[in-house]
Short mmCIF file of C-alpha atoms in Angstrom, two decimals:
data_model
loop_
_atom_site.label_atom_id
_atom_site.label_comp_id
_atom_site.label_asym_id
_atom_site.label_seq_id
_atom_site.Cartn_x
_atom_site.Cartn_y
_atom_site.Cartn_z
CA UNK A 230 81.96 78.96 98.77
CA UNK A 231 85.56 78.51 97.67
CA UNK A 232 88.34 79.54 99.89
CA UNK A 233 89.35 82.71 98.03
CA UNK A 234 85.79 84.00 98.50
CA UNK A 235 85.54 83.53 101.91
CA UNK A 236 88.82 85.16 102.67
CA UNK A 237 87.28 88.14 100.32
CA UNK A 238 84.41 88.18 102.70
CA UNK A 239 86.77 88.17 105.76
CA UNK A 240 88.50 91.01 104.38
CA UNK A 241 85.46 92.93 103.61
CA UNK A 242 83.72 92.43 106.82
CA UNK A 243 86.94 93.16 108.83
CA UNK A 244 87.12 96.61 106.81
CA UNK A 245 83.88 97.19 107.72
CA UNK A 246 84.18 97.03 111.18
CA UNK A 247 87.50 98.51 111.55
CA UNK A 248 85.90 101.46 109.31
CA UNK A 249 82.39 101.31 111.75
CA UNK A 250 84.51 101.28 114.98
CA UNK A 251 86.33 104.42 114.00
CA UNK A 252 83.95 106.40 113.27
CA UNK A 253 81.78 105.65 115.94
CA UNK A 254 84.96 106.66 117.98
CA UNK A 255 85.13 110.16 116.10
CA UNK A 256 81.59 111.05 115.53
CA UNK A 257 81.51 110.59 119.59
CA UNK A 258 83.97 112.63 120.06
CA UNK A 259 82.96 115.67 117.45
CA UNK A 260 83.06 118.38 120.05
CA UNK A 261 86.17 117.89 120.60
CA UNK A 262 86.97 116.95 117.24
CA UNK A 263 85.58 120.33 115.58
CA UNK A 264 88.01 122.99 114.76
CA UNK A 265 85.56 125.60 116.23
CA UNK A 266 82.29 126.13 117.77
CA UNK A 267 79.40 128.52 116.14
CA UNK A 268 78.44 131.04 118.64
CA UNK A 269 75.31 129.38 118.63
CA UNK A 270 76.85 125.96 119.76
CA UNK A 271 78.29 128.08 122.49
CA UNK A 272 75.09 128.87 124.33
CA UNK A 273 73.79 125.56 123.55
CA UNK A 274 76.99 123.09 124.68
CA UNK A 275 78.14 122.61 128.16
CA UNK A 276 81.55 124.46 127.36
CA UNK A 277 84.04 125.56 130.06
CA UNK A 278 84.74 129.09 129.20
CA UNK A 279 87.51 129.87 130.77
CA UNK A 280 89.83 127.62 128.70
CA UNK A 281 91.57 128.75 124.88
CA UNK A 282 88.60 128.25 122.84
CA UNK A 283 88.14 128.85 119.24
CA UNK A 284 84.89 130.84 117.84
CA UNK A 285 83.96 130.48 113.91
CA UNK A 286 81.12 132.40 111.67
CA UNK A 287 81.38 135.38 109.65
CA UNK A 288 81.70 139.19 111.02
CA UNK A 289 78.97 140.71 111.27
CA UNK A 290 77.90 143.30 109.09
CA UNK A 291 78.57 147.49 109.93
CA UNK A 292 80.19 146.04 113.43
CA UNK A 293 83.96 146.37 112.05
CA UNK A 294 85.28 149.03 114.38
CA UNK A 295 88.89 149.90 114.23
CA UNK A 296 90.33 151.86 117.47
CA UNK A 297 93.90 151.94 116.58
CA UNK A 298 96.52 150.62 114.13
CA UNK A 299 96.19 147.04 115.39
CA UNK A 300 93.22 147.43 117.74
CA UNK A 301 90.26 145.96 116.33
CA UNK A 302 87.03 145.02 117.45
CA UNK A 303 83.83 143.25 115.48
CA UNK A 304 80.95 141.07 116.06
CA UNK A 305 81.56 137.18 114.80
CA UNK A 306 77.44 135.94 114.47
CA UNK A 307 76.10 132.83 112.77
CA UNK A 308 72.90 134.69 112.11
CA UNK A 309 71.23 133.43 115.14
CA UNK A 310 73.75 134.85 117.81
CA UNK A 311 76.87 137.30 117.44
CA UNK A 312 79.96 137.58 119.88
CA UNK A 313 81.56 140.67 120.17
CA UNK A 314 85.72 140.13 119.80
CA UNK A 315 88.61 142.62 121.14
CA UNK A 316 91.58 141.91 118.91
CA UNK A 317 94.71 143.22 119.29
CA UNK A 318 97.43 142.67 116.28
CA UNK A 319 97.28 142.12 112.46
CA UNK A 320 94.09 141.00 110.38
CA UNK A 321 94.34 138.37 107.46
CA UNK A 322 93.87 139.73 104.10
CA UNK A 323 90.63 138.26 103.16
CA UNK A 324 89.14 139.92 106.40
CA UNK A 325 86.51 141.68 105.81
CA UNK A 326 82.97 142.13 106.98
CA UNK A 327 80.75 139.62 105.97
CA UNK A 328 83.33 137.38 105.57
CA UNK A 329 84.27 134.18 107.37
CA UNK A 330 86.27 133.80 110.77
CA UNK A 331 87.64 131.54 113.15
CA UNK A 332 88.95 133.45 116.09
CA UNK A 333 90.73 132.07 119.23
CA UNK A 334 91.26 133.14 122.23
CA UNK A 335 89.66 133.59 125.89
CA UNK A 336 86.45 134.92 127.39
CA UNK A 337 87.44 138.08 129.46
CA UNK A 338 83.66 138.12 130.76
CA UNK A 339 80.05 136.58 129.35
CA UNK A 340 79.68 139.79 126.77
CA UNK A 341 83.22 140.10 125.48
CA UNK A 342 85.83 137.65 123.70
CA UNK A 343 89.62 138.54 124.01
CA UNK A 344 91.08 137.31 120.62
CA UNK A 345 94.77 136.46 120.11
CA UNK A 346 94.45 134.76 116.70
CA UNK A 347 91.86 135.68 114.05
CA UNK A 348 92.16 133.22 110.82
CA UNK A 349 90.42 134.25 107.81
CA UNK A 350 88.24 131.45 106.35
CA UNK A 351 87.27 130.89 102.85
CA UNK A 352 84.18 129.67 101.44
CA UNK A 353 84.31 126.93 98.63
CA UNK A 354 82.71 129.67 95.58
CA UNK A 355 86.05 130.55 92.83
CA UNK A 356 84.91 133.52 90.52
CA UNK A 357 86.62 135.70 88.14
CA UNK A 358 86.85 138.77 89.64
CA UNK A 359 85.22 140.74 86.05
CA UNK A 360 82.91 138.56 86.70
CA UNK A 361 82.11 140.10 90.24
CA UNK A 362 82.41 143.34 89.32
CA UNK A 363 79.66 142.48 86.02
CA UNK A 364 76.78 141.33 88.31
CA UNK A 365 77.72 144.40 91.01
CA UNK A 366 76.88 146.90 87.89
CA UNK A 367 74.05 145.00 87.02
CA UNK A 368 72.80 144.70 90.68
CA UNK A 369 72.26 140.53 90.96
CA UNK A 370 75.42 140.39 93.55
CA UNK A 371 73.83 139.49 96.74
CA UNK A 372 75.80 137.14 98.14
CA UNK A 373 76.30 136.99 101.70
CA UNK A 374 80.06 136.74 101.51
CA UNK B 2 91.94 94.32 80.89
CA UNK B 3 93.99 91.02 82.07
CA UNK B 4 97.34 93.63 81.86
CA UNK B 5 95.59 94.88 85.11
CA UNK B 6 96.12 91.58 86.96
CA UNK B 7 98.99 89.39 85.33
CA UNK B 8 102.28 90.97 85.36
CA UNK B 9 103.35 89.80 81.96
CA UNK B 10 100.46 90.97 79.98
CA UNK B 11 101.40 94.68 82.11
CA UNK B 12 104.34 94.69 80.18
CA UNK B 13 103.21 93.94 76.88
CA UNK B 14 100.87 96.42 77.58
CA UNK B 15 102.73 99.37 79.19
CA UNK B 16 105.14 98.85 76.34
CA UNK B 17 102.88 100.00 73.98
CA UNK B 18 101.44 102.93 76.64
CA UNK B 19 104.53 104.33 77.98
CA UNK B 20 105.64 106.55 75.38
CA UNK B 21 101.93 107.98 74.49
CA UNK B 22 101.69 108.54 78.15
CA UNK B 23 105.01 110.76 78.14
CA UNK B 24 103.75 112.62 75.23
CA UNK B 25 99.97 113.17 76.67
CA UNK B 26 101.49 113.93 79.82
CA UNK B 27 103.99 116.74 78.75
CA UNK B 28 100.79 118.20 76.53
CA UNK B 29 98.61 118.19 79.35
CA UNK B 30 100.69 120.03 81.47
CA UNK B 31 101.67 122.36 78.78
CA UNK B 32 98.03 123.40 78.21
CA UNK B 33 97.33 123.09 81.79
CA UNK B 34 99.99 125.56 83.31
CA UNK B 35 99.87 128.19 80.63
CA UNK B 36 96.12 127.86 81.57
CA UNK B 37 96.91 127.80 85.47
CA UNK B 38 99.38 130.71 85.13
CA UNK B 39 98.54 133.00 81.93
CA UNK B 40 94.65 132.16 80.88
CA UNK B 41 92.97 132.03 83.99
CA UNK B 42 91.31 135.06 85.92
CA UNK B 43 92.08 136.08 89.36
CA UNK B 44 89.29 135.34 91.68
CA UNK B 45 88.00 137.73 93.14
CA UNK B 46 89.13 137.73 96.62
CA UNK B 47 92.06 135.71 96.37
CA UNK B 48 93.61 137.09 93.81
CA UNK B 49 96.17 135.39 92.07
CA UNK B 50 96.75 133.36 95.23
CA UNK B 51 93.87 130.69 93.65
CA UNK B 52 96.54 129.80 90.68
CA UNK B 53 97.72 127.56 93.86
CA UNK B 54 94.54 125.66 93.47
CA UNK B 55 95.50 124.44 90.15
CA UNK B 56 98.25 122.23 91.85
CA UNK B 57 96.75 121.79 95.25
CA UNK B 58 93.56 120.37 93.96
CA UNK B 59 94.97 118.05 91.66
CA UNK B 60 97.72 116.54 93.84
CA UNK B 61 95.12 116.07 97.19
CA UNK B 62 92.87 114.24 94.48
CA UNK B 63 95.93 112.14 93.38
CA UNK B 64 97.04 110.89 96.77
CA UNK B 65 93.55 109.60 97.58
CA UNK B 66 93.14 107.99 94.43
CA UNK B 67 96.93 106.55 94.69
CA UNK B 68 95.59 104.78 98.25
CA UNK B 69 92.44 103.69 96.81
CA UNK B 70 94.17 101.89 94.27
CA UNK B 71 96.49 100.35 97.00
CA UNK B 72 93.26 99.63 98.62
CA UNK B 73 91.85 97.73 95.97
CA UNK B 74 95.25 95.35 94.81
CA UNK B 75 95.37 94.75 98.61
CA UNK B 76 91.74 93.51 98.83
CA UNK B 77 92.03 91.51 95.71
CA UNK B 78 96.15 90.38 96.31
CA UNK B 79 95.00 89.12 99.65
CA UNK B 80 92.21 87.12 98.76
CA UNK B 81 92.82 85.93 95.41
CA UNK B 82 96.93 85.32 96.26
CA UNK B 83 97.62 87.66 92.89
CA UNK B 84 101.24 88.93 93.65
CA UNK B 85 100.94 91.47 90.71
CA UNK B 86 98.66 93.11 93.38
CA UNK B 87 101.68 93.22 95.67
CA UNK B 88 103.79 94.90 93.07
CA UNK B 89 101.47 97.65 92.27
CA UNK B 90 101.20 98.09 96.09
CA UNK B 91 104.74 98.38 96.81
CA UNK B 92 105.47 100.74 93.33
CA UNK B 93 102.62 103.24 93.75
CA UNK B 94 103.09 104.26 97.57
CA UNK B 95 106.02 106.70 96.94
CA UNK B 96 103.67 108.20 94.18
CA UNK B 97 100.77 108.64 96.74
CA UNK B 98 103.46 110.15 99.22
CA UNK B 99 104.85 112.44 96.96
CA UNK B 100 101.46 113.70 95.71
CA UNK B 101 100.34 113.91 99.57
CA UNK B 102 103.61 115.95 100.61
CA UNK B 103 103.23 118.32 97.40
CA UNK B 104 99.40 118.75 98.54
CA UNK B 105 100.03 119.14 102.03
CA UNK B 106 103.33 122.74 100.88
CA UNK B 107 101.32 123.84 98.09
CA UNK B 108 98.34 123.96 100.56
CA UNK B 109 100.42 125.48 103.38
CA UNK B 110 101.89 128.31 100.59
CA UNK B 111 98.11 129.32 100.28
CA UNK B 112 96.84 128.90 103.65
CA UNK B 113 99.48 131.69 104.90
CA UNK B 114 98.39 134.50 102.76
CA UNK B 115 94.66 133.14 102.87
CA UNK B 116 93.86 132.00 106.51
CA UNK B 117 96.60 134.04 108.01
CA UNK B 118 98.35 130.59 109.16
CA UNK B 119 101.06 128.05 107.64
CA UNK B 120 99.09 125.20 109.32
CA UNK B 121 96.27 124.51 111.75
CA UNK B 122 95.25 121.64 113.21
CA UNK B 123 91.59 120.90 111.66
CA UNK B 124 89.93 117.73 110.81
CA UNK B 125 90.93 117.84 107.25
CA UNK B 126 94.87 119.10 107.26
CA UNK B 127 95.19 116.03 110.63
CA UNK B 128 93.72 113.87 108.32
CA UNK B 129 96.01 114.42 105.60
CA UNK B 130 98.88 114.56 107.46
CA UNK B 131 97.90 111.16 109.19
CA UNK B 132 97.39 110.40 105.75
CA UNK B 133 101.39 111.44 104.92
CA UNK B 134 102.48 109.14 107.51
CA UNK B 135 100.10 106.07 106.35
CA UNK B 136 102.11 106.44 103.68
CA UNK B 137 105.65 106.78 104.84
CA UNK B 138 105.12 103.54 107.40
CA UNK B 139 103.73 101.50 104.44
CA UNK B 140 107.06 102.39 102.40
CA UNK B 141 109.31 101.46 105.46
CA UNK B 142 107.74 98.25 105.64
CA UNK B 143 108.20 97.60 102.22
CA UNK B 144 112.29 97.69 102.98
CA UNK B 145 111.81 96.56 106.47
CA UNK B 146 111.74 92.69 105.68
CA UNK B 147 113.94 89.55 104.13
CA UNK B 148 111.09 87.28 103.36
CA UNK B 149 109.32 88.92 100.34
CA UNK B 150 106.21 87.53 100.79
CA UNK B 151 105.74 87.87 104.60
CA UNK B 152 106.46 91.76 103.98
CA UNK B 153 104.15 92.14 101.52
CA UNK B 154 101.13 90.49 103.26
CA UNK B 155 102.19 92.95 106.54
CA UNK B 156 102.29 95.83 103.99
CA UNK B 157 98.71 94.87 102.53
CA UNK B 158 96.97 94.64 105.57
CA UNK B 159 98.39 97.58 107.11
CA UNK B 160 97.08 99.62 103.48
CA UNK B 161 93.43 97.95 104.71
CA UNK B 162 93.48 99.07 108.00
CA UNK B 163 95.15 102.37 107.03
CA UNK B 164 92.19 102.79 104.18
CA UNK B 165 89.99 104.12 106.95
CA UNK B 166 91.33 106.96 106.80
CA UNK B 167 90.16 107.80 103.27
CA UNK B 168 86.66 108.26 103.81
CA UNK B 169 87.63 110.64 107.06
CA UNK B 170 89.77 113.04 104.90
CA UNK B 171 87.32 112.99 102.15
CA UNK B 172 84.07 113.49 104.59
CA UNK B 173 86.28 116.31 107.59
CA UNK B 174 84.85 119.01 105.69
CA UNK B 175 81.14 117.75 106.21
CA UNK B 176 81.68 116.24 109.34
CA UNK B 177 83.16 118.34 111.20
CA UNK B 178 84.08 121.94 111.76
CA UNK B 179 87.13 123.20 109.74
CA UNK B 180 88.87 125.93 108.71
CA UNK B 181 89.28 124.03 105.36
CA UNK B 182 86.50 125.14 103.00
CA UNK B 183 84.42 122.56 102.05
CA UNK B 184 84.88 120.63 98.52
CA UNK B 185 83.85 122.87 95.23
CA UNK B 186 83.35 120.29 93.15
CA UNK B 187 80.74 117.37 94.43
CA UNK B 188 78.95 115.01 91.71
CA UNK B 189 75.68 116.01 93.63
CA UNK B 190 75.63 119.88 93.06
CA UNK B 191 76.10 122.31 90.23
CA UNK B 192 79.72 123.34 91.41
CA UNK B 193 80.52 126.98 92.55
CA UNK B 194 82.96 127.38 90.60
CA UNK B 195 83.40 129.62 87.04
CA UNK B 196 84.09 127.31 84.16
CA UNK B 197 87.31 129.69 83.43
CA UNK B 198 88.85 128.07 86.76
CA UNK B 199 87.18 124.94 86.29
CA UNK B 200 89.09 124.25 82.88
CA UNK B 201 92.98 124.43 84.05
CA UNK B 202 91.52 122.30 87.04
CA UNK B 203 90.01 119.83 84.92
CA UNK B 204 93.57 119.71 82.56
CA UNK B 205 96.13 120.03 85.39
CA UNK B 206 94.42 116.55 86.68
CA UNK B 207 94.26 114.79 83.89
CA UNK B 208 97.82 116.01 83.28
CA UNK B 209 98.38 114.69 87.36
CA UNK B 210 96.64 111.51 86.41
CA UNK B 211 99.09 110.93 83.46
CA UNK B 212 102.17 111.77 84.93
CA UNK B 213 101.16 109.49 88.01
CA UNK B 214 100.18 106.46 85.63
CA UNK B 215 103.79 107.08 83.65
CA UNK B 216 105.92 106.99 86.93
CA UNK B 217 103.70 103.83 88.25
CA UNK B 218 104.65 102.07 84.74
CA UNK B 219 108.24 102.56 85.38
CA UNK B 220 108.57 101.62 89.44
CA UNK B 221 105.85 98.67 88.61
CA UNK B 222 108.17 96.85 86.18
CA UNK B 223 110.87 97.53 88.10
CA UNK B 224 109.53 95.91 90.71
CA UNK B 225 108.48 93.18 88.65
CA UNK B 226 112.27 92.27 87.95
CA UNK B 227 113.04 93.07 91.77
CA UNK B 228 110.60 90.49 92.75
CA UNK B 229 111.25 87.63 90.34
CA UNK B 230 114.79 88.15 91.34
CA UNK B 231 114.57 88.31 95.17
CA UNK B 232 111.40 85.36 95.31
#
């Protein structure tokens, strides 16, 4: 092997383990890592609830309530369990039921989540909105969005 | 494809290129903003707030690709001692940074009205911005030294090392949690997107790509002069 091919195969293998160490590093460190957990990944992880934490899914379905002008509270579920969030402020415009969430905030007891912060999040689907309104008329939108 | 390797065949080459290049690139993004702006629907729950998209996408594409490139000379300056490696290292990482920092505002511009936030600190937007600073350190390296060729070995390894990063901003969305939507448009699945957004998408990067090829034509042979003159 010539000298330019082994430093190729130096470089190569160095990148690979530089590449292999790091993400060893991060996939061991994913909980923290993760920008929120599921509700589900609450019951199931050893979290300490008493710290900021940050909650993600989508809002349940008929469990938008709305108390006040800036006093809102919903379910956030992942299909397999549903937290029910106190919010107090202003709601993101693609908020909706249905929709996705990542909320943040504190635990006031087991049952019910205080959020300060509620982030809408948005899926990775782009459609024409004539488009959406089409297949509503025709009765094929059944999306969970 | 020797222009890709020898720095005197590049500029025979990009001689005959550059101009066609300015021309494809002004028609590209011609077609592609009167697409992005005028021709496209609004989506349905963003609104016209997805015409951001047609920049955002484009540019976050660009700044990988812009590194990868870097990645590549690097492996192949390095081990083969090709200095026109070098060159292309040192003239394309104010292109990546510039399409990085234009990804990272237009992003921000849409996050606001979207998420309800300028900027959060998820796997993917950390990523990038580490990203953004890769960047920035590998261009004050390349003024940082006297010897020429001790700078640009430093600068080559640090790309290497730095090229780690690539597959974690690519992969954050899978990986881990985010408040980043996951990627759209994946060679493994029908993407879930209508082919009226598709199409400006499509145009605006290959306008992106041409624009970032013309500007790398330019800096490259300017560095080619810069380094027969300093060596």
């Amino acid at each position: 092997m010539s000298l330019r091919y082994q430093r190729l195969l130096l470089i190569i293998l160095s990148l690979f383990f530089v590449l292999g160490a790091t993400l060893l590093i991060l996939f061991n460190t994913k909980e923290n890592i993760s920008y929120f957990y599921t509700p589900s990944e609450l019951s199931s992880l050893n979290i300490n609830l008493d710290k900021k934490i940050r909650i993600g899914g989508f809002v349940e379905k008929n469990s938008f309530n709305k108390v006040s002008a800036g006093d809102f509270n919903f379910k956030i579920t992942d299909d397999i369990n549903s937290i029910y969030v106190n919010y107090k402020g202003i709601l993101p415009d693609l908020f909706r039921e249905g929709q996705g969430a990542v909320i943040e905030g504190y635990f006031q007891n087991k049952e019910i989540f205080n959020a300060t912060t509620v982030f809408a999040k948005h899926d990775e689907n782009y459609m024409p909105a004539s488009i959406k309104s089409k297949l509503e008329n025709s009765g094929y939108w059944n999306k969970n969005y | 494809m020797r222009f890709l390797i020898n720095s005197k065949k590049f500029i025979t080459v990009s001689d005959i290129l550059f101009k066609p290049l300015i021309i494809l690139s002004f028609i590209f993004l011609l077609i592609g903003l009167t697409f992005a702006f005028f021709l496209s629907p609004e989506d349905y729950q963003q609104g016209s707030t997805v015409r951001i998209m047609y920049v955002h996408v484009p540019s976050a594409w660009l700044s990988l690709m812009t590194y990868l490139v870097m990645t590549i000379y690097s492996i192949v300056g390095l081990a083969f001692r090709m200095p026109f490696g070098f060159v292309v290292n040192t003239a394309v990482a104010p292109i990546g940074a510039v399409f990085t920092l234009i990804c990272i505002i237009s992003g921000s511009l849409w996050g606001k009205p979207m998420w309800g936030t300028w900027w959060v600190w998820d796997a993917r937007l950390t990523s990038v911005a580490v990203l953004l600073i890769i960047y920035m350190i590998i261009i004050f390296i390349n003024y940082s030294f006297e010897n020429i060729q001790v700078r640009e070995k430093i600068a080559s390894i640090f790309i290497l090392v730095g090229s780690v990063n690539l597959p974690i901003v690519k992969f954050s969305v899978d990986w881990w949690n985010t408040l980043h939507q996951p990627a759209t448009i994946s060679k493994l699945s029908k993407p879930n997107i209508d082919p009226s957004m598709m199409a400006p998408l499509i145009i605006m990067t290959v306008a992106f790509i041409f624009i970032g090829i013309t500007i790398a034509i330019l800096r490259i042979r300017t560095q080619i002069i810069i380094r027969e003159q300093n060596l």
